[in-house]
Amino acid sequence: MLEKILSLDTQLLVYLNSLGSTQYDGLWLIITNQLNWLPLFLLLLYVIFKKLGTKKTLYLLLFIAILLTFTDQITNLFKNGFQRLRPCNNPEINTIIRVVKKSNSYSFFSGHAANSMAVASFLYFTLRKYSFYFILLFLWPLIFAYSRIYLGLHYPLDIFCGYVFGIFSGYLFSILYKKAQKKYFPV
């Protein structure tokens, strides 16, 4: 059963990765770089600051930093535990896919997917009462993580599992944040 799932995962990767073209490689290299998302993060920080004020915003940022540390470390445990080769390093398929970027770390599961989905989920579950538009935050991890398939760095299953872990982590941390907020910043 596991072999069948991994085979389908590889077939889906080959299909999705083959949709790319050299014409758009530069765009996807920009998208996959976290620093290029800084304008979005600054805009989001401004919106959050306007809604929450200085102390609550700093408290929220502290929780995001802890959340990112948590998801990143768990992701590394999984990568080192499973040691699944990235598509770009897998000799069985790296000659038939478009390898736009290489990385020497392992593939399962995607840290980009886990971290971005964890932050988006945390912010959504924490701030959705302020605006319906916080649901748009989920566009970021969708685009961000797809770039990893496009570039030949992750399988779709790596992305999916990263998303699941990210949603779980974001939700868990939103509960912890709300409990801490009631204790330290009662309304």
mmCIF file of C-alpha atoms in Angstrom:
data_model
loop_
_atom_site.group_PDB
_atom_site.id
_atom_site.type_symbol
_atom_site.label_atom_id
_atom_site.label_comp_id
_atom_site.label_asym_id
_atom_site.label_seq_id
_atom_site.Cartn_x
_atom_site.Cartn_y
_atom_site.Cartn_z
ATOM 1 C CA MET A 1 0.000 0.000 0.000
ATOM 2 C CA LEU A 2 2.783 2.429 0.940
ATOM 3 C CA GLU A 3 4.603 1.676 -2.318
ATOM 4 C CA LYS A 4 1.430 2.464 -4.287
ATOM 5 C CA ILE A 5 1.008 5.800 -2.457
ATOM 6 C CA LEU A 6 4.653 6.722 -3.067
ATOM 7 C CA SER A 7 4.311 5.747 -6.735
ATOM 8 C CA LEU A 8 1.231 7.962 -7.132
ATOM 9 C CA ASP A 9 3.065 10.738 -5.294
ATOM 10 C CA THR A 10 5.952 10.498 -7.755
ATOM 11 C CA GLN A 11 3.599 10.451 -10.753
ATOM 12 C CA LEU A 12 1.810 13.559 -9.470
ATOM 13 C CA LEU A 13 5.150 15.291 -8.908
ATOM 14 C CA VAL A 14 6.302 14.503 -12.434
ATOM 15 C CA TYR A 15 3.030 15.844 -13.850
ATOM 16 C CA LEU A 16 2.932 19.048 -11.767
ATOM 17 C CA ASN A 17 6.629 19.723 -12.203
ATOM 18 C CA SER A 18 6.360 19.248 -15.987
ATOM 19 C CA LEU A 19 3.803 22.080 -16.184
ATOM 20 C CA GLY A 20 6.626 24.567 -15.606
ATOM 21 C CA SER A 21 8.743 26.288 -18.225
ATOM 22 C CA THR A 22 12.065 28.091 -18.207
ATOM 23 C CA GLN A 23 10.143 31.289 -18.916
ATOM 24 C CA TYR A 24 8.687 31.217 -15.363
ATOM 25 C CA ASP A 25 11.605 29.673 -13.436
ATOM 26 C CA GLY A 26 12.808 33.069 -12.209
ATOM 27 C CA LEU A 27 9.373 33.923 -10.839
ATOM 28 C CA TRP A 28 9.160 30.669 -8.870
ATOM 29 C CA LEU A 29 12.682 31.160 -7.526
ATOM 30 C CA ILE A 30 11.533 34.553 -6.222
ATOM 31 C CA ILE A 31 8.370 33.033 -4.732
ATOM 32 C CA THR A 32 10.263 30.275 -2.882
ATOM 33 C CA ASN A 33 12.588 32.760 -1.140
ATOM 34 C CA GLN A 34 11.145 33.727 2.253
ATOM 35 C CA LEU A 35 12.753 37.184 2.199
ATOM 36 C CA ASN A 36 10.766 38.117 -0.882
ATOM 37 C CA TRP A 37 7.573 37.783 1.161
ATOM 38 C CA LEU A 38 8.746 40.567 3.500
ATOM 39 C CA PRO A 39 6.347 43.192 2.048
ATOM 40 C CA LEU A 40 3.400 40.882 2.793
ATOM 41 C CA PHE A 41 4.691 40.261 6.311
ATOM 42 C CA LEU A 42 5.147 43.990 6.947
ATOM 43 C CA LEU A 43 1.654 44.763 5.659
ATOM 44 C CA LEU A 44 0.251 42.013 7.850
ATOM 45 C CA LEU A 45 2.211 43.316 10.835
ATOM 46 C CA TYR A 46 0.777 46.784 10.245
ATOM 47 C CA VAL A 47 -2.805 45.439 10.077
ATOM 48 C CA ILE A 48 -2.272 43.374 13.229
ATOM 49 C CA PHE A 49 -0.735 46.349 15.045
ATOM 50 C CA LYS A 50 -3.751 48.503 14.126
ATOM 51 C CA LYS A 51 -6.137 45.824 15.435
ATOM 52 C CA LEU A 52 -4.274 44.805 18.603
ATOM 53 C CA GLY A 53 -1.949 47.613 19.671
ATOM 54 C CA THR A 54 1.709 47.407 20.628
ATOM 55 C CA LYS A 55 1.725 45.024 23.621
ATOM 56 C CA LYS A 56 -0.652 42.470 22.135
ATOM 57 C CA THR A 57 1.177 42.593 18.784
ATOM 58 C CA LEU A 58 4.516 41.919 20.467
ATOM 59 C CA TYR A 59 2.928 39.080 22.421
ATOM 60 C CA LEU A 60 1.506 37.654 19.197
ATOM 61 C CA LEU A 61 4.934 37.896 17.526
ATOM 62 C CA LEU A 62 6.472 36.027 20.452
ATOM 63 C CA PHE A 63 3.987 33.194 19.923
ATOM 64 C CA ILE A 64 4.738 33.172 16.176
ATOM 65 C CA ALA A 65 8.471 32.911 16.901
ATOM 66 C CA ILE A 66 7.868 29.973 19.264
ATOM 67 C CA LEU A 67 5.498 28.377 16.731
ATOM 68 C CA LEU A 68 8.077 28.659 13.939
ATOM 69 C CA THR A 69 10.769 27.183 16.157
ATOM 70 C CA PHE A 70 8.461 24.312 17.086
ATOM 71 C CA THR A 71 7.373 23.484 13.518
ATOM 72 C CA ASP A 72 10.883 23.861 12.158
ATOM 73 C CA GLN A 73 12.410 21.526 14.741
ATOM 74 C CA ILE A 74 9.700 18.877 14.331
ATOM 75 C CA THR A 75 10.101 19.095 10.551
ATOM 76 C CA ASN A 76 13.841 18.477 10.916
ATOM 77 C CA LEU A 77 13.162 15.473 13.162
ATOM 78 C CA PHE A 78 10.910 13.985 10.488
ATOM 79 C CA LYS A 79 13.352 14.756 7.673
ATOM 80 C CA ASN A 80 16.250 13.146 9.500
ATOM 81 C CA GLY A 81 14.079 10.241 10.641
ATOM 82 C CA PHE A 82 12.608 9.358 7.245
ATOM 83 C CA GLN A 83 15.578 10.492 5.128
ATOM 84 C CA ARG A 84 13.499 10.672 1.963
ATOM 85 C CA LEU A 85 15.560 12.008 -0.917
ATOM 86 C CA ARG A 86 14.334 15.191 -2.501
ATOM 87 C CA PRO A 87 13.120 14.737 -6.086
ATOM 88 C CA CYS A 88 16.110 16.750 -7.351
ATOM 89 C CA ASN A 89 18.458 14.241 -5.649
ATOM 90 C CA ASN A 90 16.534 11.064 -6.471
ATOM 91 C CA PRO A 91 18.429 9.291 -9.275
ATOM 92 C CA GLU A 92 15.257 7.432 -10.295
ATOM 93 C CA ILE A 93 13.475 10.636 -11.369
ATOM 94 C CA ASN A 94 15.862 13.601 -11.355
ATOM 95 C CA THR A 95 16.580 13.103 -15.045
ATOM 96 C CA ILE A 96 12.894 13.212 -16.029
ATOM 97 C CA ILE A 97 11.791 16.194 -13.925
ATOM 98 C CA ARG A 98 12.686 19.841 -14.218
ATOM 99 C CA VAL A 99 15.295 20.522 -11.524
ATOM 100 C CA VAL A 100 15.362 24.285 -11.142
ATOM 101 C CA LYS A 101 16.934 24.389 -7.688
ATOM 102 C CA LYS A 102 18.877 21.863 -5.628
ATOM 103 C CA SER A 103 19.061 21.230 -1.901
ATOM 104 C CA ASN A 104 20.981 18.585 -0.019
ATOM 105 C CA SER A 105 18.638 18.173 2.927
ATOM 106 C CA TYR A 106 15.894 15.575 3.020
ATOM 107 C CA SER A 107 12.381 15.968 1.695
ATOM 108 C CA PHE A 108 9.731 14.574 4.064
ATOM 109 C CA PHE A 109 7.960 16.675 5.129
ATOM 110 C CA SER A 110 8.216 20.189 3.730
ATOM 111 C CA GLY A 111 9.360 22.824 6.191
ATOM 112 C CA HIS A 112 8.150 25.572 3.841
ATOM 113 C CA ALA A 113 4.662 24.042 3.830
ATOM 114 C CA ALA A 114 4.601 23.356 7.581
ATOM 115 C CA ASN A 115 5.914 26.749 8.663
ATOM 116 C CA SER A 116 3.818 28.847 6.298
ATOM 117 C CA MET A 117 0.628 26.893 7.007
ATOM 118 C CA ALA A 118 1.288 26.988 10.761
ATOM 119 C CA VAL A 119 1.624 30.779 10.758
ATOM 120 C CA ALA A 120 -1.356 31.270 8.436
ATOM 121 C CA SER A 121 -3.499 28.935 10.567
ATOM 122 C CA PHE A 122 -2.377 30.524 13.829
ATOM 123 C CA LEU A 123 -3.140 34.027 12.564
ATOM 124 C CA TYR A 124 -6.456 32.949 11.081
ATOM 125 C CA PHE A 125 -7.666 31.164 14.228
ATOM 126 C CA THR A 126 -6.434 34.030 16.392
ATOM 127 C CA LEU A 127 -7.566 37.020 14.338
ATOM 128 C CA ARG A 128 -10.568 35.889 12.307
ATOM 129 C CA LYS A 129 -12.927 37.695 14.669
ATOM 130 C CA TYR A 130 -11.445 41.000 13.459
ATOM 131 C CA SER A 131 -12.002 40.476 9.746
ATOM 132 C CA PHE A 132 -13.303 37.889 7.319
ATOM 133 C CA TYR A 133 -10.345 38.695 5.054
ATOM 134 C CA PHE A 134 -7.869 36.877 7.270
ATOM 135 C CA ILE A 135 -8.933 33.750 5.368
ATOM 136 C CA LEU A 136 -6.901 35.119 2.454
ATOM 137 C CA LEU A 137 -3.786 34.304 4.478
ATOM 138 C CA PHE A 138 -4.088 30.731 3.214
ATOM 139 C CA LEU A 139 -3.143 31.840 -0.307
ATOM 140 C CA TRP A 140 0.400 32.428 0.929
ATOM 141 C CA PRO A 141 1.215 28.816 1.940
ATOM 142 C CA LEU A 142 -0.534 27.450 -1.153
ATOM 143 C CA ILE A 143 1.610 29.498 -3.537
ATOM 144 C CA PHE A 144 4.733 29.283 -1.389
ATOM 145 C CA ALA A 145 4.643 25.490 -1.062
ATOM 146 C CA TYR A 146 3.711 24.869 -4.714
ATOM 147 C CA SER A 147 6.971 26.590 -5.617
ATOM 148 C CA ARG A 148 8.766 23.659 -3.993
ATOM 149 C CA ILE A 149 7.113 21.183 -6.381
ATOM 150 C CA TYR A 150 7.729 23.452 -9.357
ATOM 151 C CA LEU A 151 11.443 23.704 -8.514
ATOM 152 C CA GLY A 152 11.831 19.926 -8.027
ATOM 153 C CA LEU A 153 12.475 20.159 -4.277
ATOM 154 C CA HIS A 154 9.453 18.357 -2.800
ATOM 155 C CA TYR A 155 6.903 15.700 -3.598
ATOM 156 C CA PRO A 156 3.193 16.587 -3.265
ATOM 157 C CA LEU A 157 2.915 14.266 -0.246
ATOM 158 C CA ASP A 158 5.700 16.234 1.472
ATOM 159 C CA ILE A 159 3.658 19.397 0.942
ATOM 160 C CA PHE A 160 0.381 17.811 2.048
ATOM 161 C CA CYS A 161 1.876 16.390 5.258
ATOM 162 C CA GLY A 162 3.549 19.729 5.938
ATOM 163 C CA TYR A 163 0.165 21.423 5.545
ATOM 164 C CA VAL A 164 -1.537 18.979 7.913
ATOM 165 C CA PHE A 165 1.180 19.421 10.526
ATOM 166 C CA GLY A 166 1.099 23.200 10.030
ATOM 167 C CA ILE A 167 -2.670 23.423 10.495
ATOM 168 C CA PHE A 168 -2.478 21.249 13.611
ATOM 169 C CA SER A 169 0.387 23.322 15.051
ATOM 170 C CA GLY A 170 -1.248 26.643 14.200
ATOM 171 C CA TYR A 171 -4.511 25.573 15.790
ATOM 172 C CA LEU A 172 -2.769 24.247 18.926
ATOM 173 C CA PHE A 173 -0.770 27.446 19.347
ATOM 174 C CA SER A 174 -3.878 29.581 18.804
ATOM 175 C CA ILE A 175 -5.530 27.786 21.730
ATOM 176 C CA LEU A 176 -2.441 28.317 23.888
ATOM 177 C CA TYR A 177 -2.284 31.966 22.811
ATOM 178 C CA LYS A 178 -5.940 32.586 23.689
ATOM 179 C CA LYS A 179 -5.483 30.997 27.118
ATOM 180 C CA ALA A 180 -2.374 33.069 27.778
ATOM 181 C CA GLN A 181 -4.090 36.187 26.447
ATOM 182 C CA LYS A 182 -6.957 35.778 28.934
ATOM 183 C CA LYS A 183 -4.434 35.520 31.739
ATOM 184 C CA TYR A 184 -2.075 38.346 30.723
ATOM 185 C CA PHE A 185 -4.180 40.630 28.514
ATOM 186 C CA PRO A 186 -7.814 40.351 29.576
ATOM 187 C CA VAL A 187 -10.196 42.398 27.459
#
